[in-house]
PDB file of C-alpha atoms and ligand atoms in Angstrom:
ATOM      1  CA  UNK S   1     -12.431 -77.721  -6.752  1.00 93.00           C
ATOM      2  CA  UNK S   2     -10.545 -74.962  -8.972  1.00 98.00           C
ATOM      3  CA  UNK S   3     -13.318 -72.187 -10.220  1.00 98.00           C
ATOM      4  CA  UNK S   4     -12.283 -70.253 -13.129  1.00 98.00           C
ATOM      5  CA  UNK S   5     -13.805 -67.078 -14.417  1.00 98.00           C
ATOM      6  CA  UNK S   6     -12.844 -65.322 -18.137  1.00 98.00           C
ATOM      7  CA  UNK S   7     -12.084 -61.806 -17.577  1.00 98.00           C
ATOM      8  CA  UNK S   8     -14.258 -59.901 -20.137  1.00 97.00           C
ATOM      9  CA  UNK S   9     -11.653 -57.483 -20.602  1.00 97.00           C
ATOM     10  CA  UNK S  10      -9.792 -59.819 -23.018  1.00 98.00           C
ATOM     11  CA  UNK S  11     -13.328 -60.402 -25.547  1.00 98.00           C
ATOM     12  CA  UNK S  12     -14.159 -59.221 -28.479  1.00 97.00           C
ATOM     13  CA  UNK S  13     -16.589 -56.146 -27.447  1.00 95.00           C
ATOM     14  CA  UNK S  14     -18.119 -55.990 -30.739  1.00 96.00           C
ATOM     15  CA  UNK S  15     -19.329 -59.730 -30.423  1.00 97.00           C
ATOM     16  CA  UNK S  16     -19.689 -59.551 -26.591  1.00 97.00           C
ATOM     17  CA  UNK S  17     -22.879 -61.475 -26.348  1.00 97.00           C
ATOM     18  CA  UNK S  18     -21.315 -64.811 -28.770  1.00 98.00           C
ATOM     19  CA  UNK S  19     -17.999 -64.389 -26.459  1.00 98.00           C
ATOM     20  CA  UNK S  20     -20.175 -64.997 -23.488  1.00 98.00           C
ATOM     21  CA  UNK S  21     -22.285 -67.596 -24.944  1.00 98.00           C
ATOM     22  CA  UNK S  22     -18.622 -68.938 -26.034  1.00 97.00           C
ATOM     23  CA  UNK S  23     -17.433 -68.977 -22.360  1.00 98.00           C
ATOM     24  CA  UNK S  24     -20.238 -70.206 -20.729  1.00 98.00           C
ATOM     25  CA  UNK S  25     -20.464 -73.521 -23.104  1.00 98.00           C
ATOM     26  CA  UNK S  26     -16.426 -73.892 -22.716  1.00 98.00           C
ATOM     27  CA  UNK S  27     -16.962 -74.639 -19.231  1.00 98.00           C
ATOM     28  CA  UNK S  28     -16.873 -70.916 -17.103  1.00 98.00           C
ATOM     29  CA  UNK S  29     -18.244 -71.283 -14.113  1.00 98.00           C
ATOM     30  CA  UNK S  30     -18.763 -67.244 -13.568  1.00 98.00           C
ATOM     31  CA  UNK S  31     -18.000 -64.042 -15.859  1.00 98.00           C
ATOM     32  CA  UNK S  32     -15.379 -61.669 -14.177  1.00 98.00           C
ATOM     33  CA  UNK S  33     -15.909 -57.971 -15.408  1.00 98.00           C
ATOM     34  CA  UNK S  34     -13.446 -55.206 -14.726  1.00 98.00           C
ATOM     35  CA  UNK S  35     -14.701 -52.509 -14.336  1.00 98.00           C
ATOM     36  CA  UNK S  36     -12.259 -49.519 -14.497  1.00 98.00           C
ATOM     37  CA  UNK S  37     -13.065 -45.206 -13.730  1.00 98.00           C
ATOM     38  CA  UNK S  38     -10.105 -43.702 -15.692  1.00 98.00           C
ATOM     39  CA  UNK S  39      -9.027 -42.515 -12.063  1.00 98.00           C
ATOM     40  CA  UNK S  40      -8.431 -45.313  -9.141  1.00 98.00           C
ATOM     41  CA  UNK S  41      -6.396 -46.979 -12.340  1.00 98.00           C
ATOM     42  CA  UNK S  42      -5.825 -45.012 -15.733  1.00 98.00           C
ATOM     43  CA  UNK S  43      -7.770 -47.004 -17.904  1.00 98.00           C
ATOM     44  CA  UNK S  44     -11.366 -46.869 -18.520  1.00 98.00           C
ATOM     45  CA  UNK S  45     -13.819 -49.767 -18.903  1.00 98.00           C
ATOM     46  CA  UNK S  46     -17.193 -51.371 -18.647  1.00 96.00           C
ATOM     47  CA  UNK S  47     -20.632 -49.597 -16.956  1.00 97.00           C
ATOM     48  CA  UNK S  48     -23.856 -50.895 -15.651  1.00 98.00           C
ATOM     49  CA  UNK S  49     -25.472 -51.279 -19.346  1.00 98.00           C
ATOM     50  CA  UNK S  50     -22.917 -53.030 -20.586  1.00 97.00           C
ATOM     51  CA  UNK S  51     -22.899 -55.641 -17.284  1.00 98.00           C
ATOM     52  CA  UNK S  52     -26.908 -55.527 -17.855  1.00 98.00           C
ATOM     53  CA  UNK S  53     -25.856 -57.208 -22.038  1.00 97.00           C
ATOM     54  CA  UNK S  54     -23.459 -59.940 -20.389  1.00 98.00           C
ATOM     55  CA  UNK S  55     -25.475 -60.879 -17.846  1.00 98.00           C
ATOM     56  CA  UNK S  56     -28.200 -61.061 -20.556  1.00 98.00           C
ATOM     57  CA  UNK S  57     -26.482 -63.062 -22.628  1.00 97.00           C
ATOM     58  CA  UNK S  58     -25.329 -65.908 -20.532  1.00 96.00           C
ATOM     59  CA  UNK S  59     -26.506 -67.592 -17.252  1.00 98.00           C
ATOM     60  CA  UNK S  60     -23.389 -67.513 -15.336  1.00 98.00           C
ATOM     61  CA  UNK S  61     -22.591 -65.408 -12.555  1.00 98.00           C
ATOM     62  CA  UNK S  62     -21.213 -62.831 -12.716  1.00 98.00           C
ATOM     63  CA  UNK S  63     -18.253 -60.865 -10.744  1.00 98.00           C
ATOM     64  CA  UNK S  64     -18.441 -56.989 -11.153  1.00 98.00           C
ATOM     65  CA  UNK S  65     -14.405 -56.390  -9.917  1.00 98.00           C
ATOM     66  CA  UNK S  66     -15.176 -52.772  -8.955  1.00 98.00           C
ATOM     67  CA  UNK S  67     -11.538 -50.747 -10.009  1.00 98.00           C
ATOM     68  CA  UNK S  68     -12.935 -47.185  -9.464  1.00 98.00           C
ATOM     69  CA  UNK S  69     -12.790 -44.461  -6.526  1.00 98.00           C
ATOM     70  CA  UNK S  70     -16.047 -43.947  -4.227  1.00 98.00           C
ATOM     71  CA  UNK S  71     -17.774 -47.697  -5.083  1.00 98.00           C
ATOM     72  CA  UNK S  72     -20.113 -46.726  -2.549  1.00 98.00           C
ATOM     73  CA  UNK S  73     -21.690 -44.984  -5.115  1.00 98.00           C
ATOM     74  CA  UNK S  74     -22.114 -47.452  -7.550  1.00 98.00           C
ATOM     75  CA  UNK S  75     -22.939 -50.521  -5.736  1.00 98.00           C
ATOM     76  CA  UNK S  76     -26.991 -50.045  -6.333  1.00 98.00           C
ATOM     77  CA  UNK S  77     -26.242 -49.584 -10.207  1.00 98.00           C
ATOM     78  CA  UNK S  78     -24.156 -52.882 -10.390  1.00 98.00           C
ATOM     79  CA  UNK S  79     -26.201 -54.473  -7.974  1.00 98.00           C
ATOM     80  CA  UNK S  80     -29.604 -53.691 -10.462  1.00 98.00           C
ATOM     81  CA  UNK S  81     -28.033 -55.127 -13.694  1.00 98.00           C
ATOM     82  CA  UNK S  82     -27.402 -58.610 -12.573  1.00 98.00           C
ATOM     83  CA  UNK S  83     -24.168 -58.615 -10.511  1.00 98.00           C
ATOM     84  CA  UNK S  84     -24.009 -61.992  -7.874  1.00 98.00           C
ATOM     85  CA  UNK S  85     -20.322 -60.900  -7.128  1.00 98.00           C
ATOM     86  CA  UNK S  86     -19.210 -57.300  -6.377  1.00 98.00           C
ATOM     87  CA  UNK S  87     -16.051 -57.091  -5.109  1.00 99.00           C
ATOM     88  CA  UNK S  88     -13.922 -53.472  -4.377  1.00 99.00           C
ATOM     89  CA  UNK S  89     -10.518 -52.342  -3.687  1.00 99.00           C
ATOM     90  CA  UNK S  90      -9.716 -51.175  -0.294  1.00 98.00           C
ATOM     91  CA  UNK S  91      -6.807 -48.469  -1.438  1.00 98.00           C
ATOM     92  CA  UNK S  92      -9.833 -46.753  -3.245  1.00 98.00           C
ATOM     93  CA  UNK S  93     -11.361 -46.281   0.382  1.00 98.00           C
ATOM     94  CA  UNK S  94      -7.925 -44.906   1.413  1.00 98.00           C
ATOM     95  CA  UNK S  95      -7.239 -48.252   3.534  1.00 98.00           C
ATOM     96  CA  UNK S  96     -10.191 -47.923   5.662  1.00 98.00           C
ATOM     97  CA  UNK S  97     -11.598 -50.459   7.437  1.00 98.00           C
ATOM     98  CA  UNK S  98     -14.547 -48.517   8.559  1.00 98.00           C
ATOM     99  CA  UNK S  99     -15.509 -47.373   4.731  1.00 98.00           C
ATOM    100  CA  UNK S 100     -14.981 -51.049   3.926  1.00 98.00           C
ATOM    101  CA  UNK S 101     -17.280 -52.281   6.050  1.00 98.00           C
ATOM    102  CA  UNK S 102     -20.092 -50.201   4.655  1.00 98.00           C
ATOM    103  CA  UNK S 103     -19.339 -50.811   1.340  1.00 98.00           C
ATOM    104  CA  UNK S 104     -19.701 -54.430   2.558  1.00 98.00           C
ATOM    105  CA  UNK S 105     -23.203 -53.875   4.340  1.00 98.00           C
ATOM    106  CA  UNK S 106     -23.923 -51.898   1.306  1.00 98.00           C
ATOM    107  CA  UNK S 107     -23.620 -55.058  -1.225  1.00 98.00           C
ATOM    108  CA  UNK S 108     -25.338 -57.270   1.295  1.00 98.00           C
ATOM    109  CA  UNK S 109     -28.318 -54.958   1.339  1.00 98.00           C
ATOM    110  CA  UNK S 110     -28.680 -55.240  -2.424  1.00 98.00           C
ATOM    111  CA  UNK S 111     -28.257 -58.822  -1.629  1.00 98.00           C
ATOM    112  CA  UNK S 112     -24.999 -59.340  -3.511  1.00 98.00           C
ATOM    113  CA  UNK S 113     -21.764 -61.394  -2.378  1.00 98.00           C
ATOM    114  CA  UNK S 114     -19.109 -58.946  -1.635  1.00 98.00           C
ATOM    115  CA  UNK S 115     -15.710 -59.766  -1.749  1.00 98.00           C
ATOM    116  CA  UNK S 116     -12.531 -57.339  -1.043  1.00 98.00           C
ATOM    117  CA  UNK S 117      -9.784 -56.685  -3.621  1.00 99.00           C
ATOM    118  CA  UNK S 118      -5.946 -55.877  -2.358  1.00 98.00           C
ATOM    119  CA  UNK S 119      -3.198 -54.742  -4.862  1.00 99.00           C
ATOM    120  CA  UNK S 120       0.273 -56.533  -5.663  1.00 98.00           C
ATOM    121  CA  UNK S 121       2.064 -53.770  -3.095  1.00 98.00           C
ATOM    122  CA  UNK S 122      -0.714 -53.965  -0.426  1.00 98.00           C
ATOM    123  CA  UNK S 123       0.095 -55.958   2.808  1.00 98.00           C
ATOM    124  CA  UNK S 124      -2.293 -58.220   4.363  1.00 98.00           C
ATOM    125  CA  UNK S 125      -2.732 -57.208   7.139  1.00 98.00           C
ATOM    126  CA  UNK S 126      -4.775 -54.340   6.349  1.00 98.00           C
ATOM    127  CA  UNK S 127      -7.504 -56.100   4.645  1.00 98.00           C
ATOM    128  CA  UNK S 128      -7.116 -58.804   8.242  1.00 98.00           C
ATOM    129  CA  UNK S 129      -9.858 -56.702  10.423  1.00 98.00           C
ATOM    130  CA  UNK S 130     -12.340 -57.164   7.399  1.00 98.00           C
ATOM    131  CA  UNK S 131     -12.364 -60.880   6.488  1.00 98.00           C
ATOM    132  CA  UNK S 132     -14.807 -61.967   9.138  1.00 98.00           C
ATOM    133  CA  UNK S 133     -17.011 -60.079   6.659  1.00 98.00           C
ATOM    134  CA  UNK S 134     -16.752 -61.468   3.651  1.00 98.00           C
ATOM    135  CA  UNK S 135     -16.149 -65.057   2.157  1.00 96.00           C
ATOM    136  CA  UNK S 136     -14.467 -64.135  -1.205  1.00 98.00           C
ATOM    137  CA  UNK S 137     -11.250 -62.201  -1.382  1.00 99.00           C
ATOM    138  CA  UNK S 138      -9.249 -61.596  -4.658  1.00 99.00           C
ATOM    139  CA  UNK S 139      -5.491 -60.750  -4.350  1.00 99.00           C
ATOM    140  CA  UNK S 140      -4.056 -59.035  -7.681  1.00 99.00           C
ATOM    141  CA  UNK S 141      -0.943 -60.369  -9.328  1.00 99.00           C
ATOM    142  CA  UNK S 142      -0.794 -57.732 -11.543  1.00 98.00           C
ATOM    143  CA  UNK S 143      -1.372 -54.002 -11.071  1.00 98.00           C
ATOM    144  CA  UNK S 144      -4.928 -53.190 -12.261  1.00 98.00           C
ATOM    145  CA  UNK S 145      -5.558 -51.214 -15.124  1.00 98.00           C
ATOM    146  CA  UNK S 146      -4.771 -53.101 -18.129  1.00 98.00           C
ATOM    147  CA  UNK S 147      -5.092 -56.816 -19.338  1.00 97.00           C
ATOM    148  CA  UNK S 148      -2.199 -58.446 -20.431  1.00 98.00           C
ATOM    149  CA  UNK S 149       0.085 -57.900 -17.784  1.00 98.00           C
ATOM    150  CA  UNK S 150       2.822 -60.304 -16.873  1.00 98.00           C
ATOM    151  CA  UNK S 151       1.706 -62.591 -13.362  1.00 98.00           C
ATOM    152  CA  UNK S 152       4.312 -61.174 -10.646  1.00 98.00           C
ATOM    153  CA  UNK S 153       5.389 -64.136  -8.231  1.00 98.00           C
ATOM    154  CA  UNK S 154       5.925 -61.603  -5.338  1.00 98.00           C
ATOM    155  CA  UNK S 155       2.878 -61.846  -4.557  1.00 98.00           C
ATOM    156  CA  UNK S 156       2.576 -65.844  -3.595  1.00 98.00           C
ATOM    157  CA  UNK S 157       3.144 -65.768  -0.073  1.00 98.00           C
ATOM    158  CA  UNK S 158       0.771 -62.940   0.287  1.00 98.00           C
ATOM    159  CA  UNK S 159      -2.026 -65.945  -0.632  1.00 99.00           C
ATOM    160  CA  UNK S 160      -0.096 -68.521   1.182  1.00 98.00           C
ATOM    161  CA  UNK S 161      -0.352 -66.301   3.874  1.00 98.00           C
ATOM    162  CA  UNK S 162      -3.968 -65.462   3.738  1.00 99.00           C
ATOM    163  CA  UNK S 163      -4.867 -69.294   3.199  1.00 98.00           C
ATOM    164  CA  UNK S 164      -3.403 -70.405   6.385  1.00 98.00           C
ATOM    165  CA  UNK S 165      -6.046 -68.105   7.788  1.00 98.00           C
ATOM    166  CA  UNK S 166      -8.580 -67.792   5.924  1.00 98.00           C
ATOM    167  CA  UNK S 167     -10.679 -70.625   4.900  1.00 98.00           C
ATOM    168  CA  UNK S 168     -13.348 -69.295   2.504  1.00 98.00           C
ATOM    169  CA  UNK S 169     -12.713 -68.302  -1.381  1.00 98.00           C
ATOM    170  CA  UNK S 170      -9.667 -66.758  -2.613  1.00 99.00           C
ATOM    171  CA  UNK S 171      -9.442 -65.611  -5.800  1.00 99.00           C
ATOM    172  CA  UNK S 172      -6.538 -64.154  -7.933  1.00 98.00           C
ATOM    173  CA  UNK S 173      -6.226 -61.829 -10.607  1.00 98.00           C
ATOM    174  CA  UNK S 174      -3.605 -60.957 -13.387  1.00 98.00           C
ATOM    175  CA  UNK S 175      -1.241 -62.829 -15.629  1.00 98.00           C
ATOM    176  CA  UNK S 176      -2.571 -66.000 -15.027  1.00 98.00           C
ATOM    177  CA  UNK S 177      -1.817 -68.932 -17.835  1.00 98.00           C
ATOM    178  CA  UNK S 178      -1.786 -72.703 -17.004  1.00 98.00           C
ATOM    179  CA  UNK S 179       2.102 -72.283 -15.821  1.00 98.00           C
ATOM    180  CA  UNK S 180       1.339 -69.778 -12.658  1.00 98.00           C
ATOM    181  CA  UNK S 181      -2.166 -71.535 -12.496  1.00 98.00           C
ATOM    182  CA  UNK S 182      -0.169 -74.121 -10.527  1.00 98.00           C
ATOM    183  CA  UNK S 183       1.724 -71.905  -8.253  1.00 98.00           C
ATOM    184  CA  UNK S 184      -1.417 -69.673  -6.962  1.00 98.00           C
ATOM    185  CA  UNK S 185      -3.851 -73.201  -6.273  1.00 98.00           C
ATOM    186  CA  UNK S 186      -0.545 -74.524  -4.763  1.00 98.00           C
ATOM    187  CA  UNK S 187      -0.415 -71.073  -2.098  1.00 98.00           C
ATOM    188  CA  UNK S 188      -3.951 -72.118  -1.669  1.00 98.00           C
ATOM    189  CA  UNK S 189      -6.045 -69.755  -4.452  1.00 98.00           C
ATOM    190  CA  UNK S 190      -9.388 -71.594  -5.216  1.00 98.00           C
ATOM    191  CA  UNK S 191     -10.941 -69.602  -7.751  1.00 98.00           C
ATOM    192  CA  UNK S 192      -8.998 -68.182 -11.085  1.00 99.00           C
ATOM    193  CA  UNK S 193      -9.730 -64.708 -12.955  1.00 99.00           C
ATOM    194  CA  UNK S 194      -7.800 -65.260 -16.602  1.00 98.00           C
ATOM    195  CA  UNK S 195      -8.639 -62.919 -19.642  1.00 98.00           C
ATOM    196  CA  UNK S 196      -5.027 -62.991 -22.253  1.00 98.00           C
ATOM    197  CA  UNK S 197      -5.012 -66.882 -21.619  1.00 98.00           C
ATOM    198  CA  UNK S 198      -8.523 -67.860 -22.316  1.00 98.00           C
ATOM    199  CA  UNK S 199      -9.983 -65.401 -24.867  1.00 98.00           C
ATOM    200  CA  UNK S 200      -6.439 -65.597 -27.101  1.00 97.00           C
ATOM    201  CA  UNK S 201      -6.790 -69.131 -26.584  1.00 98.00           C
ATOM    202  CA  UNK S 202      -7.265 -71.045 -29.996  1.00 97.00           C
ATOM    203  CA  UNK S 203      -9.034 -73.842 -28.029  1.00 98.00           C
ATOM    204  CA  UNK S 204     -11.309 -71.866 -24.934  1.00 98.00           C
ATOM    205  CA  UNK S 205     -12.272 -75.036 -23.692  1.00 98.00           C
ATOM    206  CA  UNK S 206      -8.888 -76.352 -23.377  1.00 98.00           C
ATOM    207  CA  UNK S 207      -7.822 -72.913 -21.915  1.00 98.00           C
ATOM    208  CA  UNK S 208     -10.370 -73.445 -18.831  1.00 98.00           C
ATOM    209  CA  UNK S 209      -9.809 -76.955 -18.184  1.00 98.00           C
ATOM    210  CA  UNK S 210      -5.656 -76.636 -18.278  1.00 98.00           C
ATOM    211  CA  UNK S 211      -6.631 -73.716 -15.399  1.00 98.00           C
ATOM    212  CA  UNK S 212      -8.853 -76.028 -13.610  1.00 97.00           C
ATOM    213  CA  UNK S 213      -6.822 -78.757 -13.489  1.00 96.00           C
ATOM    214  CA  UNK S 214      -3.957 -76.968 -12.360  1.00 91.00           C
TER     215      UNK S 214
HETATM  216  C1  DX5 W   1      -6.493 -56.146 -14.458  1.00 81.71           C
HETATM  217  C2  DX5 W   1      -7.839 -56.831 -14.428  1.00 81.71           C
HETATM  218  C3  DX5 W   1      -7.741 -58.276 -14.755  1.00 81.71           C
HETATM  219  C4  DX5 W   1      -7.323 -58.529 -16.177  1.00 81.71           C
HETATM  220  C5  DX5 W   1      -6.826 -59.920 -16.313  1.00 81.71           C
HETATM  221  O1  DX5 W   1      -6.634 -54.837 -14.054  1.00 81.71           O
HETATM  222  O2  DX5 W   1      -8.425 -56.716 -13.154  1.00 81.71           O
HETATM  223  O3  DX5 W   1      -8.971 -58.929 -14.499  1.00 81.71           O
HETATM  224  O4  DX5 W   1      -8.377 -58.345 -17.086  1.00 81.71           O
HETATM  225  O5  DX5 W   1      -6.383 -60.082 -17.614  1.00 81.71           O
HETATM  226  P1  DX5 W   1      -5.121 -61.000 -17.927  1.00 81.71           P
HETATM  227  O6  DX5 W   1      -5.524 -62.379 -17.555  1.00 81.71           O
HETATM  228  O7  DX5 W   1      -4.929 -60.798 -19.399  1.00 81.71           O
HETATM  229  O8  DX5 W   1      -3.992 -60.481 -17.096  1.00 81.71           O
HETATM  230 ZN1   ZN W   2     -10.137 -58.077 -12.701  1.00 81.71          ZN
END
């Protein structure tokens, strides 16, 4: 079963609360919010107050995609506004495994789901010591920062290779429309992050079931 999740990025912010509402009743089965420092990618983004108004405005769960240096520090903030999903890049924690793993503990403590986020360039393997940890990892087709970005095909055996060992959610991120949909669930990607092809969509509804059925 194919779970898809609108990317906030791509709403309307000045009627965030009706795009929500919009996206839940078109069939979303969780809210993905980027959430972007102006300095682990050069564009800047959505805080805690603003996750605290989604999550008020819709029941679905939400997925804070952490795209900012030191998310140690702001796990407790993201946690607090009604986060379910908190997810963070491991080139932000300089490819660590050991500052991973805290940042992992961290989000269990607040009793979140974490999940770990790898870049387009970034090899699997060094993400391989860490997914014993968590049941949810999201592989990037696109370099983060911006919305809109064409869906690089590189990156497929990177989640055909993760699938074959990995048997818990995969998620992907960037440049996905209900051509590539097919590609990524056929590599074995089980959950879809979409902003351009839902929000732009004329027909929402139409947008998430096309993903879901791909
Ligand atoms: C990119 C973000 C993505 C982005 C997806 O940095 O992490 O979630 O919003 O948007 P589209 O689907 O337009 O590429
Ligand atoms: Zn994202």
């Amino acid at each position: 079963m194919i779970k898809v999740g609108p990317s906030v990025l791509a709403a309307d912010y000045g009627n965030l609360a009706k795009d929500m509402r919009r996206a839940e009743k078109a069939g979303a089965d969780f809210l993905h919010v980027d959430v972007m420092d102006g300095n682990f990618v050069p564009n800047i983004t959505i805080g805690p107050d603003v996750v605290r108004s989604i999550d008020r405005a819709s029941k679905l769960p939400i997925h804070a995609h952490l795209m900012i240096l030191n998310p140690q520090n702001y796990v407790e903030a993201f946690a607090k506004v009604g986060s379910d999903i908190i997810s963070f890049h491991i080139e932000a924690l300089d490819y660590s495994v050991e500052k991973s793993k805290k940042v992992i503990k961290l989000i269990e403590r607040c009793g979140k789901r974490p999940a770990i986020v790898i870049n387009p360039p970034t090899p699997l393997d060094s993400v391989k010591p860490l997914l014993n940890m968590v049941d949810w990892v999201l592989i990037m087709t696109v370099n983060p920062g911006f919305g809109g970005q064409s869906f690089m095909p590189e990156v497929l055996p990177k989640i055909r290779a993760l699938r074959k060992i990995y048997k818990k959610d995969i998620e992907i991120d960037g440049g996905i429309n209900n051509i590539n949909a097919k590609l990524v669930v056929e590599a074995g990607a089980n959950i879809l992050a979409a902003g351009t092809f839902i929000f732009k969509a004329k027909n929402i509804s139409q947008a998430i079931r096309s993903l879901r059925n791909a």
